[in-house]
Amino acid sequence: MAPTSTTKPARLYVKGTILGYKRGRRNTYHNTNLIKIDGVEDKEGGNFYHGKKIAYIYKAQGNKFRVVWGKVTRNHGSNGVVRAKFSTNLSPTTMGAPVRIMLYPSAI
């Protein structure tokens, strides 16, 4: 019988939070969301996540989970916040909700 391993499986994503829409003083742009990635505090850290896939997972009716996929497009400012576009625009009720930033596709 093979010995059992006590190591935890590798997590292929980083946690993040939806902050809101890209906006100016008067206009909001619902097709672009601002995402705060845990552990990223500067522009250089955000550069690593350019092109990475993002999953917003929510619970649907019954016991089903649904996913809206998106992609990190660029940085937003110099504090580690990034901009992302999703396949469908996210609802305003998703503000503050958690997302998963996948560590693929990888350029390393």
PDB file of C-alpha atoms in Angstrom:
ATOM      1  CA  MET A   1       0.000   0.000   0.000  1.00  0.00           C
ATOM      2  CA  ALA A   2       1.363   3.407  -0.977  1.00  0.00           C
ATOM      3  CA  PRO A   3       2.029   5.946   1.784  1.00  0.00           C
ATOM      4  CA  THR A   4      -0.530   8.737   1.925  1.00  0.00           C
ATOM      5  CA  SER A   5       0.687  12.241   1.262  1.00  0.00           C
ATOM      6  CA  THR A   6      -0.104  14.994   3.757  1.00  0.00           C
ATOM      7  CA  THR A   7       0.648  17.878   1.389  1.00  0.00           C
ATOM      8  CA  LYS A   8      -2.147  20.186   0.382  1.00  0.00           C
ATOM      9  CA  PRO A   9      -3.052  20.432  -3.310  1.00  0.00           C
ATOM     10  CA  ALA A  10      -1.610  23.437  -5.122  1.00  0.00           C
ATOM     11  CA  ARG A  11      -4.020  26.341  -5.519  1.00  0.00           C
ATOM     12  CA  LEU A  12      -3.987  27.610  -9.096  1.00  0.00           C
ATOM     13  CA  TYR A  13      -5.574  30.956  -8.364  1.00  0.00           C
ATOM     14  CA  VAL A  14      -5.134  34.119  -6.310  1.00  0.00           C
ATOM     15  CA  LYS A  15      -8.018  35.728  -4.442  1.00  0.00           C
ATOM     16  CA  GLY A  16      -9.270  39.168  -5.394  1.00  0.00           C
ATOM     17  CA  THR A  17     -12.164  41.554  -4.817  1.00  0.00           C
ATOM     18  CA  ILE A  18     -14.368  43.487  -7.234  1.00  0.00           C
ATOM     19  CA  LEU A  19     -14.093  47.172  -6.349  1.00  0.00           C
ATOM     20  CA  GLY A  20     -16.461  48.644  -8.918  1.00  0.00           C
ATOM     21  CA  TYR A  21     -16.634  49.932 -12.449  1.00  0.00           C
ATOM     22  CA  LYS A  22     -14.050  52.013 -14.238  1.00  0.00           C
ATOM     23  CA  ARG A  23     -15.376  55.542 -13.955  1.00  0.00           C
ATOM     24  CA  GLY A  24     -14.683  59.194 -14.270  1.00  0.00           C
ATOM     25  CA  ARG A  25     -16.340  62.077 -12.556  1.00  0.00           C
ATOM     26  CA  ARG A  26     -19.592  61.780 -14.464  1.00  0.00           C
ATOM     27  CA  ASN A  27     -19.430  58.576 -16.522  1.00  0.00           C
ATOM     28  CA  THR A  28     -19.239  54.938 -15.524  1.00  0.00           C
ATOM     29  CA  TYR A  29     -17.972  52.281 -17.922  1.00  0.00           C
ATOM     30  CA  HIS A  30     -19.819  49.063 -17.113  1.00  0.00           C
ATOM     31  CA  ASN A  31     -17.765  46.947 -19.483  1.00  0.00           C
ATOM     32  CA  THR A  32     -14.602  47.384 -17.378  1.00  0.00           C
ATOM     33  CA  ASN A  33     -14.299  46.399 -13.723  1.00  0.00           C
ATOM     34  CA  LEU A  34     -11.649  47.278 -11.150  1.00  0.00           C
ATOM     35  CA  ILE A  35     -10.182  44.310  -9.282  1.00  0.00           C
ATOM     36  CA  LYS A  36      -8.029  44.421  -6.138  1.00  0.00           C
ATOM     37  CA  ILE A  37      -5.713  41.392  -6.052  1.00  0.00           C
ATOM     38  CA  ASP A  38      -4.684  40.142  -2.607  1.00  0.00           C
ATOM     39  CA  GLY A  39      -0.989  40.677  -1.964  1.00  0.00           C
ATOM     40  CA  VAL A  40      -0.417  43.098  -4.852  1.00  0.00           C
ATOM     41  CA  GLU A  41       0.496  46.582  -3.679  1.00  0.00           C
ATOM     42  CA  ASP A  42       2.286  48.196  -6.645  1.00  0.00           C
ATOM     43  CA  LYS A  43       2.255  48.554 -10.408  1.00  0.00           C
ATOM     44  CA  GLU A  44       5.030  46.010 -10.985  1.00  0.00           C
ATOM     45  CA  GLY A  45       3.077  43.365  -9.088  1.00  0.00           C
ATOM     46  CA  GLY A  46       0.028  44.043 -11.238  1.00  0.00           C
ATOM     47  CA  ASN A  47       2.038  43.637 -14.439  1.00  0.00           C
ATOM     48  CA  PHE A  48       2.413  39.905 -13.727  1.00  0.00           C
ATOM     49  CA  TYR A  49      -1.357  39.401 -13.944  1.00  0.00           C
ATOM     50  CA  HIS A  50      -1.858  40.986 -17.394  1.00  0.00           C
ATOM     51  CA  GLY A  51      -3.728  38.521 -19.600  1.00  0.00           C
ATOM     52  CA  LYS A  52      -4.650  36.178 -16.738  1.00  0.00           C
ATOM     53  CA  LYS A  53      -8.165  34.716 -16.593  1.00  0.00           C
ATOM     54  CA  ILE A  54     -10.595  35.785 -13.860  1.00  0.00           C
ATOM     55  CA  ALA A  55     -13.564  33.763 -12.593  1.00  0.00           C
ATOM     56  CA  TYR A  56     -16.516  35.341 -10.805  1.00  0.00           C
ATOM     57  CA  ILE A  57     -18.364  32.398  -9.246  1.00  0.00           C
ATOM     58  CA  TYR A  58     -21.880  32.791  -7.908  1.00  0.00           C
ATOM     59  CA  LYS A  59     -24.666  30.529  -6.722  1.00  0.00           C
ATOM     60  CA  ALA A  60     -27.662  30.141  -9.023  1.00  0.00           C
ATOM     61  CA  GLN A  61     -31.073  28.683  -8.237  1.00  0.00           C
ATOM     62  CA  GLY A  62     -30.949  25.281  -6.668  1.00  0.00           C
ATOM     63  CA  ASN A  63     -27.520  23.910  -5.888  1.00  0.00           C
ATOM     64  CA  LYS A  64     -25.864  25.135  -9.077  1.00  0.00           C
ATOM     65  CA  PHE A  65     -22.840  27.378  -9.353  1.00  0.00           C
ATOM     66  CA  ARG A  66     -22.268  29.579 -12.364  1.00  0.00           C
ATOM     67  CA  VAL A  67     -19.122  31.291 -13.569  1.00  0.00           C
ATOM     68  CA  VAL A  68     -18.564  34.507 -15.503  1.00  0.00           C
ATOM     69  CA  TRP A  69     -15.114  34.524 -17.087  1.00  0.00           C
ATOM     70  CA  GLY A  70     -13.000  37.593 -17.681  1.00  0.00           C
ATOM     71  CA  LYS A  71      -9.460  38.711 -18.361  1.00  0.00           C
ATOM     72  CA  VAL A  72      -7.063  41.197 -16.760  1.00  0.00           C
ATOM     73  CA  THR A  73      -6.419  43.925 -19.308  1.00  0.00           C
ATOM     74  CA  ARG A  74      -4.122  46.466 -17.624  1.00  0.00           C
ATOM     75  CA  ASN A  75      -3.196  48.259 -14.404  1.00  0.00           C
ATOM     76  CA  HIS A  76      -5.344  50.959 -12.837  1.00  0.00           C
ATOM     77  CA  GLY A  77      -3.157  53.453 -11.057  1.00  0.00           C
ATOM     78  CA  SER A  78      -0.040  52.561  -9.113  1.00  0.00           C
ATOM     79  CA  ASN A  79      -1.529  50.773  -6.081  1.00  0.00           C
ATOM     80  CA  GLY A  80      -1.977  47.236  -7.404  1.00  0.00           C
ATOM     81  CA  VAL A  81      -5.533  47.553  -8.732  1.00  0.00           C
ATOM     82  CA  VAL A  82      -6.095  46.113 -12.220  1.00  0.00           C
ATOM     83  CA  ARG A  83      -8.779  46.531 -14.859  1.00  0.00           C
ATOM     84  CA  ALA A  84     -10.649  43.513 -16.185  1.00  0.00           C
ATOM     85  CA  LYS A  85     -13.228  42.813 -18.863  1.00  0.00           C
ATOM     86  CA  PHE A  86     -15.750  40.005 -18.462  1.00  0.00           C
ATOM     87  CA  SER A  87     -17.688  38.028 -21.068  1.00  0.00           C
ATOM     88  CA  THR A  88     -20.890  39.692 -19.840  1.00  0.00           C
ATOM     89  CA  ASN A  89     -21.003  42.905 -17.848  1.00  0.00           C
ATOM     90  CA  LEU A  90     -21.133  42.274 -14.121  1.00  0.00           C
ATOM     91  CA  SER A  91     -24.141  43.407 -12.114  1.00  0.00           C
ATOM     92  CA  PRO A  92     -23.809  46.253  -9.578  1.00  0.00           C
ATOM     93  CA  THR A  93     -24.638  43.722  -6.846  1.00  0.00           C
ATOM     94  CA  THR A  94     -21.238  42.082  -7.430  1.00  0.00           C
ATOM     95  CA  MET A  95     -19.335  45.023  -5.929  1.00  0.00           C
ATOM     96  CA  GLY A  96     -17.234  43.713  -3.062  1.00  0.00           C
ATOM     97  CA  ALA A  97     -17.665  40.104  -4.141  1.00  0.00           C
ATOM     98  CA  PRO A  98     -14.690  37.728  -4.311  1.00  0.00           C
ATOM     99  CA  VAL A  99     -13.141  36.609  -7.597  1.00  0.00           C
ATOM    100  CA  ARG A 100     -10.447  34.113  -8.502  1.00  0.00           C
ATOM    101  CA  ILE A 101      -7.520  35.264 -10.643  1.00  0.00           C
ATOM    102  CA  MET A 102      -6.190  32.150 -12.331  1.00  0.00           C
ATOM    103  CA  LEU A 103      -2.432  31.777 -12.700  1.00  0.00           C
ATOM    104  CA  TYR A 104      -2.819  30.836 -16.361  1.00  0.00           C
ATOM    105  CA  PRO A 105      -2.144  31.483 -19.178  1.00  0.00           C
ATOM    106  CA  SER A 106       1.455  31.758 -18.051  1.00  0.00           C
ATOM    107  CA  ALA A 107       4.235  33.515 -19.917  1.00  0.00           C
ATOM    108  CA  ILE A 108       6.962  31.938 -17.777  1.00  0.00           C
TER     109      ILE A 108
END
